[in-house]
Coordinates of N, CA and C in Angstrom, one line a residue:
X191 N -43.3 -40.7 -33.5 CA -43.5 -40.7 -35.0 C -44.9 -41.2 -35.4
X192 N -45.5 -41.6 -34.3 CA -47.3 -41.9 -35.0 C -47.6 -41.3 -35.3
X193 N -49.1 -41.5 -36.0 CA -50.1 -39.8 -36.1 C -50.9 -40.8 -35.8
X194 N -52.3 -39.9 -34.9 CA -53.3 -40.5 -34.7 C -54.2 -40.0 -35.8
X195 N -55.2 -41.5 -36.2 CA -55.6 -41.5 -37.0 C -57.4 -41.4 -36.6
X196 N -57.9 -42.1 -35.5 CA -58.6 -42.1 -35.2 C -59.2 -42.7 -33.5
X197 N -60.2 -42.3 -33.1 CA -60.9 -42.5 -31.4 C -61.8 -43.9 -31.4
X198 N -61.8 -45.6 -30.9 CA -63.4 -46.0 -31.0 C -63.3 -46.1 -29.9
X199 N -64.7 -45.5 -29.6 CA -65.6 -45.9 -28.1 C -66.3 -46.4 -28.1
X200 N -66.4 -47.4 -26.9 CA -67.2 -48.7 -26.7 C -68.8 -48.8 -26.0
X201 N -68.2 -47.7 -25.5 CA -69.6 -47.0 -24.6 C -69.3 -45.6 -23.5
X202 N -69.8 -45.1 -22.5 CA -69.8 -43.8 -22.4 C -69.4 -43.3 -20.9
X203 N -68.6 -44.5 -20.6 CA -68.3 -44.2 -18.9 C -66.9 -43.6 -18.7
X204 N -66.9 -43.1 -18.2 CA -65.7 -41.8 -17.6 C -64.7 -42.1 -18.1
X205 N -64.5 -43.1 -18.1 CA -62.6 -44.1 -18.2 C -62.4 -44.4 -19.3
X206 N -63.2 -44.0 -19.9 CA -63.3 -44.5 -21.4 C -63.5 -43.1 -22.7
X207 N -64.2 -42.4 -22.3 CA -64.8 -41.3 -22.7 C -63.8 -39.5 -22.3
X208 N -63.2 -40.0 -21.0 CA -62.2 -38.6 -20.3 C -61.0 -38.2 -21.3
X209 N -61.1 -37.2 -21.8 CA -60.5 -36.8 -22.5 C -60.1 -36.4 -23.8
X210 N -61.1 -37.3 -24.4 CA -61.6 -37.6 -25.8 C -61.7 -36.0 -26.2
X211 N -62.6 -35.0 -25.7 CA -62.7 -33.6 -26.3 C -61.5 -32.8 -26.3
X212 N -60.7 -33.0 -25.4 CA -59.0 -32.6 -25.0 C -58.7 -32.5 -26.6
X213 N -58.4 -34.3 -27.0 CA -57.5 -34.6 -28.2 C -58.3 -34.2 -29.5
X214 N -59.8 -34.2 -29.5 CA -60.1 -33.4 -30.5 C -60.0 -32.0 -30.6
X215 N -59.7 -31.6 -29.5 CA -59.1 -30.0 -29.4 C -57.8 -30.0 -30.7
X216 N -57.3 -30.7 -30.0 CA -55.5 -30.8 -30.3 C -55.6 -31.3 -32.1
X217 N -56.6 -32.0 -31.9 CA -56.6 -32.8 -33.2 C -58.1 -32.7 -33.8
X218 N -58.3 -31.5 -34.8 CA -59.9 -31.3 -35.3 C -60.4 -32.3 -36.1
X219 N -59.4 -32.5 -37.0 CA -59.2 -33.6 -37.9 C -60.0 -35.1 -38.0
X220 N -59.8 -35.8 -36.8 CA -59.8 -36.6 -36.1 C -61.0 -37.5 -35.9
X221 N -61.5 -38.8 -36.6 CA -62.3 -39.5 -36.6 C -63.0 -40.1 -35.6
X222 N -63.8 -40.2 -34.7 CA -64.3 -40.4 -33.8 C -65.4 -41.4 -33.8
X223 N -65.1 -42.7 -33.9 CA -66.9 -43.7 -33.7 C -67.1 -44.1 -32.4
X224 N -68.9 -44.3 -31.9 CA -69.1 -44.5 -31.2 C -70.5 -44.7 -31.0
X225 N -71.0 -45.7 -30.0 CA -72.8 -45.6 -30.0 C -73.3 -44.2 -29.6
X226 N -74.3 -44.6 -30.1 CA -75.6 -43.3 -29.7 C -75.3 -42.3 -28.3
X227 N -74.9 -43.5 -27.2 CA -74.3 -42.6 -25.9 C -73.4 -42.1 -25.6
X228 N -72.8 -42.6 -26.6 CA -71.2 -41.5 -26.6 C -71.5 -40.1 -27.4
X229 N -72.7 -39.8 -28.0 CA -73.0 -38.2 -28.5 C -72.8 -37.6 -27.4
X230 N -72.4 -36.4 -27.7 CA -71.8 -35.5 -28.6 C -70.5 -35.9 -29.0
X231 N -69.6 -36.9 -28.5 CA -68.0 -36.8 -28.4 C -68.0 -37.1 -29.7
X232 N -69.0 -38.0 -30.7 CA -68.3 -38.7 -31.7 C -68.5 -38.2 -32.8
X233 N -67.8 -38.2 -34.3 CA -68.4 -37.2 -35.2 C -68.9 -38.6 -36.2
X234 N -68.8 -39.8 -36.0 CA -69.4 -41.2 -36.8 C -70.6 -42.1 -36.0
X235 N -71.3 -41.6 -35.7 CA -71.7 -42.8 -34.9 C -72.4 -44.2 -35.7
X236 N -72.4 -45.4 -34.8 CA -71.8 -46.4 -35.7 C -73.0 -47.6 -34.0
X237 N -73.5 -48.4 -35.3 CA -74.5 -49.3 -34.5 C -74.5 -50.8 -34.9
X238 N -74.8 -52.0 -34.0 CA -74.9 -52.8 -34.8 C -74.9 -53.5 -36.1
X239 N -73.9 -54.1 -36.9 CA -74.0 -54.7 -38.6 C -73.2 -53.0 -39.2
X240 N -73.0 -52.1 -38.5 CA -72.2 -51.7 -39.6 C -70.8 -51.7 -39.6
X241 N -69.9 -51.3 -40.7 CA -69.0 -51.8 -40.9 C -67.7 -50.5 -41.4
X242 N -66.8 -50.3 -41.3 CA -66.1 -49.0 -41.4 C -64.4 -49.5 -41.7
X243 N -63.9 -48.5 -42.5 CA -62.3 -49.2 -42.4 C -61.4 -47.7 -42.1
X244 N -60.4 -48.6 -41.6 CA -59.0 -47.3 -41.3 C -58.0 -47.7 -41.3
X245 N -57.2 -47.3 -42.0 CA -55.7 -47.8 -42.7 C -55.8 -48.9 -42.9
X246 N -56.6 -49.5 -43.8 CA -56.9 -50.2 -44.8 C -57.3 -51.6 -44.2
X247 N -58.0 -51.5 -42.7 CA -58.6 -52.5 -41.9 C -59.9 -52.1 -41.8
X248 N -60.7 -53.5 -42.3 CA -62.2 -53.3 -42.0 C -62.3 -53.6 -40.4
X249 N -63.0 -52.9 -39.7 CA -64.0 -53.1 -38.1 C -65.9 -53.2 -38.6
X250 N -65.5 -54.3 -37.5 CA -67.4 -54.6 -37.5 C -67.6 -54.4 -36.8
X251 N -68.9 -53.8 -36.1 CA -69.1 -53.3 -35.6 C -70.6 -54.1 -34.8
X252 N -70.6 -54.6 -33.4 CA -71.8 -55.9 -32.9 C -72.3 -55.1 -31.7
X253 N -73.2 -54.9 -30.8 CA -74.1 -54.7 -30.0 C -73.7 -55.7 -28.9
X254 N -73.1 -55.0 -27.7 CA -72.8 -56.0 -26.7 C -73.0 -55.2 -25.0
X255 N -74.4 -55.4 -25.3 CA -75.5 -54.2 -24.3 C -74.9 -55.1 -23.0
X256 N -75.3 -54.3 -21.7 CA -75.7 -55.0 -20.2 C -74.8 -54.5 -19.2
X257 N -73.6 -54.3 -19.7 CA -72.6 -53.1 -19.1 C -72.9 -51.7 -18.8
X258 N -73.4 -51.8 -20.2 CA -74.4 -50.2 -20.8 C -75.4 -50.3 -21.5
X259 N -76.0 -49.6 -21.8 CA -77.5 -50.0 -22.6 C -76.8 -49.8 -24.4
X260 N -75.9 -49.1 -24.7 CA -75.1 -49.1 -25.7 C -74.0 -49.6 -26.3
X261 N -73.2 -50.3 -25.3 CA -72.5 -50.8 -25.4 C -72.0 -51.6 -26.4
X262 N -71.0 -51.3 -27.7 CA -70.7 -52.1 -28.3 C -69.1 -52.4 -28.3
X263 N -68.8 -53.1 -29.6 CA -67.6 -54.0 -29.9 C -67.2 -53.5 -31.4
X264 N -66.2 -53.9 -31.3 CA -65.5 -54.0 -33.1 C -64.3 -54.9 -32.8
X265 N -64.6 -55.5 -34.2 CA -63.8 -56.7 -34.6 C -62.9 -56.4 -36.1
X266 N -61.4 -56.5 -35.6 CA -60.9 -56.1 -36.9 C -60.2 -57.1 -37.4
X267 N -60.7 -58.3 -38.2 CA -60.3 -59.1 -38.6 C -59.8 -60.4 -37.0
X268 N -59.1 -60.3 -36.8 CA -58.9 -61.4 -35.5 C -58.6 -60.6 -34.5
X269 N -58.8 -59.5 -34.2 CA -58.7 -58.7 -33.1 C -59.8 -58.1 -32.4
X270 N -60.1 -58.5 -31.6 CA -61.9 -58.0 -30.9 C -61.1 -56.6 -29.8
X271 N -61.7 -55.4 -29.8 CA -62.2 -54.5 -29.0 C -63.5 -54.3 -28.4
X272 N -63.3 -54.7 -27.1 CA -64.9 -55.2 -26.4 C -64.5 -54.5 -25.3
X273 N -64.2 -53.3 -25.3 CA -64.8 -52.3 -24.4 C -64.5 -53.1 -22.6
X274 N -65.9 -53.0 -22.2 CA -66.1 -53.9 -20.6 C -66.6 -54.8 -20.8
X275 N -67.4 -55.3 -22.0 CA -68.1 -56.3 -22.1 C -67.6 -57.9 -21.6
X276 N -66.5 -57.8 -22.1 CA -65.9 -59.1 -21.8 C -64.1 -58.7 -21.4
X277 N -63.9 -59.5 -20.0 CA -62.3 -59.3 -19.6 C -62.3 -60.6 -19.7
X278 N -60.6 -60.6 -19.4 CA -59.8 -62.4 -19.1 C -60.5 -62.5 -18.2
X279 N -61.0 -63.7 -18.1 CA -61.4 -64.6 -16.8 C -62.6 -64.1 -16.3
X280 N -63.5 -62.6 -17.2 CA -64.3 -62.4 -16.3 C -65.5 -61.4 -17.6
X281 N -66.3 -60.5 -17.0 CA -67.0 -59.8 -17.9 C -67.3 -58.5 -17.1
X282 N -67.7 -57.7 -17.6 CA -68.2 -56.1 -16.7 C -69.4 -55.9 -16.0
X283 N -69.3 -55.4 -15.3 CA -70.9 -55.3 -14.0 C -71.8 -54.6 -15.1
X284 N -73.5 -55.5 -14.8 CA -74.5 -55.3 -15.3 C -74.8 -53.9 -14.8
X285 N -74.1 -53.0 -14.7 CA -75.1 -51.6 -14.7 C -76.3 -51.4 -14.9
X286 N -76.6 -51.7 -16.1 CA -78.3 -51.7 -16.9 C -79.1 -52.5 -15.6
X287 N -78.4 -53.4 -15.5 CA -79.9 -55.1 -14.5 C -80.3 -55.4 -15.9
X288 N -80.1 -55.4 -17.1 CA -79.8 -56.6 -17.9 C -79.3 -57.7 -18.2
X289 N -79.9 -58.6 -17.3 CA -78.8 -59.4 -17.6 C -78.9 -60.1 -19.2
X290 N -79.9 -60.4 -19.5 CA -80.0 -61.0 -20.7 C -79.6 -60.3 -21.6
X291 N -79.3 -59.1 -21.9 CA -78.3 -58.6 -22.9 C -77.0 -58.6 -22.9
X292 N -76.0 -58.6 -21.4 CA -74.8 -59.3 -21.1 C -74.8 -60.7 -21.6
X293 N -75.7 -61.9 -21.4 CA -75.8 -62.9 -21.9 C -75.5 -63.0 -23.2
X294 N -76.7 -62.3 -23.9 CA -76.1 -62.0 -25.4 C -75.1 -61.8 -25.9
X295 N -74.1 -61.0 -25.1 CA -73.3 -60.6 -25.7 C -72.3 -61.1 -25.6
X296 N -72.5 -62.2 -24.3 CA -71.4 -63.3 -24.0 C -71.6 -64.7 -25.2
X297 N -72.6 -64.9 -25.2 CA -73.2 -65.6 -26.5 C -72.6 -65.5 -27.8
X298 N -72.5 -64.0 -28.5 CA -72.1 -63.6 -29.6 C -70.3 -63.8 -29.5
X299 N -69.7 -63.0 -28.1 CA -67.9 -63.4 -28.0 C -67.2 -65.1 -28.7
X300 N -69.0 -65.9 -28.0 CA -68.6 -67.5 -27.8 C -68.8 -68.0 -29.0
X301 N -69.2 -67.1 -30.4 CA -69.7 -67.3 -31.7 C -67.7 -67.1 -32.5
X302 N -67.2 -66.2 -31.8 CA -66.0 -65.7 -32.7 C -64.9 -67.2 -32.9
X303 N -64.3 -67.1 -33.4 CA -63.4 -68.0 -34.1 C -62.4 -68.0 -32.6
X304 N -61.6 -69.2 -32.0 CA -61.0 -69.3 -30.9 C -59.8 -68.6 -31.0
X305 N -59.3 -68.2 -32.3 CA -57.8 -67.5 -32.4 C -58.1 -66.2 -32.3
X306 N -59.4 -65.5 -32.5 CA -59.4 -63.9 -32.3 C -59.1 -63.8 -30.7
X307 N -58.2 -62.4 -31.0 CA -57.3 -62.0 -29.7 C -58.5 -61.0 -29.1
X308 N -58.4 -61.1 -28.2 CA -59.3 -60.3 -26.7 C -58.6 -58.9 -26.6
X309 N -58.6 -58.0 -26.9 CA -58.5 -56.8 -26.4 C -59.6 -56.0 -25.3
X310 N -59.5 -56.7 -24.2 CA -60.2 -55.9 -23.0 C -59.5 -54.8 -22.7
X311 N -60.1 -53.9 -22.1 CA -60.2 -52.4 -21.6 C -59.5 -52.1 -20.4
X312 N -59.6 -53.4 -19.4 CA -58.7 -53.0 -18.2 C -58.1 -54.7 -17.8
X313 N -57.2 -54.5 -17.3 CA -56.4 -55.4 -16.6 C -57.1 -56.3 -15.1
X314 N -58.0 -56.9 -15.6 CA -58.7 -57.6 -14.2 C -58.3 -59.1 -14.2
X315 N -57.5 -59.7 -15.1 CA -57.4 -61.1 -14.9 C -57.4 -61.5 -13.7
X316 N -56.2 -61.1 -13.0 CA -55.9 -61.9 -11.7 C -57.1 -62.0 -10.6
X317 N -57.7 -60.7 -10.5 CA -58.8 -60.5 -10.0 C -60.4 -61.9 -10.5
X318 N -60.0 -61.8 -11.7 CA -61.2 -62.0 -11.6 C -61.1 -64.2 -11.8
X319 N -59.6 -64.6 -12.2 CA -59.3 -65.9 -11.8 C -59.2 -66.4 -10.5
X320 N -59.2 -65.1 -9.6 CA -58.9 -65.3 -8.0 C -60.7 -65.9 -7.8
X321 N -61.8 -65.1 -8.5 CA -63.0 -65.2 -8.3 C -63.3 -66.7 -8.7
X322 N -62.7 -66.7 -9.7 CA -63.5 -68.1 -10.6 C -63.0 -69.6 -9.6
X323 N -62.0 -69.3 -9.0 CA -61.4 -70.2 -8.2 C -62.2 -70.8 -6.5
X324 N -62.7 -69.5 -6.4 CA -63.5 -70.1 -5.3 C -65.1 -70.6 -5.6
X325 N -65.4 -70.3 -7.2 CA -66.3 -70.9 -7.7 C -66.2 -72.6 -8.3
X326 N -64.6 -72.6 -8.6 CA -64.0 -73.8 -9.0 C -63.0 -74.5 -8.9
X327 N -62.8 -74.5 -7.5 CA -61.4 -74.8 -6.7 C -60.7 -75.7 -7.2
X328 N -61.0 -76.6 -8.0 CA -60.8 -77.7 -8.5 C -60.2 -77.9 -9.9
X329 N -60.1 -76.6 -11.1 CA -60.9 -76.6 -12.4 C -59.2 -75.9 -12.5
X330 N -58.3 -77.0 -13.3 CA -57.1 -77.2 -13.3 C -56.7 -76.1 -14.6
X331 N -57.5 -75.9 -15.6 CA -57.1 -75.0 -16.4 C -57.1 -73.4 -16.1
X332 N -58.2 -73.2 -15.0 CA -58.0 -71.8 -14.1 C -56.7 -71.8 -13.3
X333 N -56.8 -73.0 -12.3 CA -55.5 -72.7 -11.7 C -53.8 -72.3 -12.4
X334 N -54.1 -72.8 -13.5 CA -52.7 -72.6 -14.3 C -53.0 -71.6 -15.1
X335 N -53.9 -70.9 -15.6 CA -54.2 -69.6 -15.6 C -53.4 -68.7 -14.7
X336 N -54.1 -69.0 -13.6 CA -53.8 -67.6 -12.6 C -52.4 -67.6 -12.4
X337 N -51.5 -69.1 -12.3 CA -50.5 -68.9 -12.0 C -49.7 -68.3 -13.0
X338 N -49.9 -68.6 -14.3 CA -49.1 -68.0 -15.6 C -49.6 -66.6 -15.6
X339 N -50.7 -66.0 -14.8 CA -51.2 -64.7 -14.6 C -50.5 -63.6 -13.7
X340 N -49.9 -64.4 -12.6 CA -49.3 -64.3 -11.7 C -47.7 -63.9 -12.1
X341 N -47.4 -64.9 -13.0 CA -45.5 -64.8 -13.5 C -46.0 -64.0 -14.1
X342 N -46.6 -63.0 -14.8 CA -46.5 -62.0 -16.0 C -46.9 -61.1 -14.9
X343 N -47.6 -60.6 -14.2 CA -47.9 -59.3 -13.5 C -47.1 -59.3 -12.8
X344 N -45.7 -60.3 -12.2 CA -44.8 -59.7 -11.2 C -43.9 -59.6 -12.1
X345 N -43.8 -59.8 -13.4 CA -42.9 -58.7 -14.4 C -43.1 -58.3 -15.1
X346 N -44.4 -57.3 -13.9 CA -44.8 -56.6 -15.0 C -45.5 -56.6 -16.1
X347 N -45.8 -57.4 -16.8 CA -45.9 -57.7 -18.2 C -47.9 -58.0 -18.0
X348 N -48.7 -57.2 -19.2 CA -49.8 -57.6 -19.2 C -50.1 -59.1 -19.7
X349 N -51.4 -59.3 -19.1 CA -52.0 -60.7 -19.8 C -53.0 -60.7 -20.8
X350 N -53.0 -59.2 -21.6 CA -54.0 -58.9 -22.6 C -53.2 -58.9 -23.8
X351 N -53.0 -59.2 -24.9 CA -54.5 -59.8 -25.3 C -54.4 -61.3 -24.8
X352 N -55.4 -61.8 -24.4 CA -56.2 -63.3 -24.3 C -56.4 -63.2 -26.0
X353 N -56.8 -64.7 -25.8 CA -57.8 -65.3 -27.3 C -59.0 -65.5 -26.9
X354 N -60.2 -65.9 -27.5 CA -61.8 -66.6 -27.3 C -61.1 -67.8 -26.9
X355 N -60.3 -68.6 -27.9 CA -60.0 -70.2 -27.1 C -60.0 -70.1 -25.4
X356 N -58.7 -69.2 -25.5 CA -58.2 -69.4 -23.5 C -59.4 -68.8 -23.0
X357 N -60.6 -67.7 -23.5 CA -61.4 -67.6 -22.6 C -62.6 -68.3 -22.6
X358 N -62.7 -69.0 -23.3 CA -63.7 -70.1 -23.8 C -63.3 -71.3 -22.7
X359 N -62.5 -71.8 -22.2 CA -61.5 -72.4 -20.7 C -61.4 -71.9 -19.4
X360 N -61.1 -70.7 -19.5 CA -61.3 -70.4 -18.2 C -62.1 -69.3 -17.7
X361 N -63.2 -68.9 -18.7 CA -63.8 -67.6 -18.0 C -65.7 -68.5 -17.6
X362 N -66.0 -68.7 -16.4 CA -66.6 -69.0 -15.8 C -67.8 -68.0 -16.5
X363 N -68.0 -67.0 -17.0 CA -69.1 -66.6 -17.5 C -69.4 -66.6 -19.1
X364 N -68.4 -66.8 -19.8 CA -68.8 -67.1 -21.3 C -69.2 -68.8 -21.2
X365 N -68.9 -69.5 -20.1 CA -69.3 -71.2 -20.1 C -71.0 -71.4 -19.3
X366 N -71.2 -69.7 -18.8 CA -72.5 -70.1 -18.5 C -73.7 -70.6 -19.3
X367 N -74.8 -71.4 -19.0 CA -75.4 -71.7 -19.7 C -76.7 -71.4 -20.1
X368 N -77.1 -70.5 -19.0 CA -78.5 -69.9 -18.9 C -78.7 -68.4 -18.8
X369 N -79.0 -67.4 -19.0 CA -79.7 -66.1 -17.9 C -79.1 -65.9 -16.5
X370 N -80.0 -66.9 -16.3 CA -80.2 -67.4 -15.2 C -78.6 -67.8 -14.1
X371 N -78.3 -68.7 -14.8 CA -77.3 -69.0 -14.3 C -76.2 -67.7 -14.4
X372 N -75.7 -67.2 -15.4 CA -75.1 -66.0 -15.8 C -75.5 -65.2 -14.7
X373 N -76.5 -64.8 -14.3 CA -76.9 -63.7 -13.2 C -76.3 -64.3 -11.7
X374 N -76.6 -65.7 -11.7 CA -76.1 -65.8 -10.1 C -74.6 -66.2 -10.3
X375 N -73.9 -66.3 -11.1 CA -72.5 -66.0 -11.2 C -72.1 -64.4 -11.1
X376 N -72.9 -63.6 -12.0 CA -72.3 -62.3 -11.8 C -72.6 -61.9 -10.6
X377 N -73.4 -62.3 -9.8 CA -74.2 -61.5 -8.2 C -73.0 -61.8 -7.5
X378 N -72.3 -63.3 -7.9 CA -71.1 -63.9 -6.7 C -70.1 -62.4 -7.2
X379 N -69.8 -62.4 -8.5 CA -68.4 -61.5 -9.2 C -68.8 -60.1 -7.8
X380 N -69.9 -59.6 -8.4 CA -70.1 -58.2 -7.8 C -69.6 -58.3 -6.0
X381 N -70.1 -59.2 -5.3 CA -70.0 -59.4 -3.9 C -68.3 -59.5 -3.5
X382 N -67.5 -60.0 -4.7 CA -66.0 -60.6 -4.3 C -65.2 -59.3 -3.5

């Protein structure tokens, strides 16, 4: 009994993007936003600072490059869609070798209010608290992370949405503090 109302894309990689011309087949109608490198799929495209509403919810729309060189977000009132930009416990491989625009964009997440919910793109928590643990074997609010990560994926059950608070605690890359530092934490992610 839904009707789809509309498509947003975050950026322009396979897993994200596959299909999209299918449902506008099926559905002409059909609102589509997305950055610059999601052309041709989108019929809105939509950049940094602007702002758009659907069924009666404004989305804002922020620049959260380093994943992809276009890479953005929308925030709909306390609900963040951040694409790959930012997962639980972790963030998405620098594709670009940007790192300082992944920074940024970890920067900007660490700006949002602690109660906005995290809507990440794929399911990597466990994965990526398993990581943070050999970086911080010790760092008691990961470990009870992973285990409360652990009771929900053996029933099944996702651990999305997070908030900014819980990832503001346990994600080892929005607490980095430099570029610099950010990069040799993501070199350890990539190698795991």
């Amino acid at each position: 009994g839904l009707e789809l109302r509309a498509i947003l894309l975050t950026h322009n990689h396979d897993d994200h993007i596959g299909g999209v011309l299918e449902i506008y087949e099926a559905y002409p109608d059909i609102v589509i936003f997305g950055p610059d490198e999601t052309k041709p799929l989108v019929n809105h495209n939509v950049k940094e600072g602007d702002s758009f509403e659907i069924l009666g919810e404004t989305f804002e729309v922020f620049k959260t490059a380093g994943h992809t060189e276009g890479h953005i977000s929308y925030l709909m009132g306390e609900d963040l869609f951040c694409g790959d930009a930012l997962f639980s416990g972790g963030c998405g491989r620098v594709f670009t070798g940007d790192y300082a625009a992944q920074f940024a964009a970890l920067q900007k997440f660490n700006q949002l209010d602690d109660t906005v919910k995290v809507y990440a793109a794929h399911e990597y928590t466990a994965t990526n608290l398993n990581f943070a643990l050999t970086v911080e074997p010790s760092n008691e609010s990961i470990q009870k992370a992973l285990a409360e990560t652990k009771d929900r994926r053996d029933k099944d059950e996702p651990t999305l949405p997070s908030t900014i608070g819980r990832e503001k605690e346990i994600n080892l890359f929005l607490q980095a503090d430099s570029v610099e530092a950010f990069k040799t934490l993501r070199d350890q992610r990539d190698q795991f």
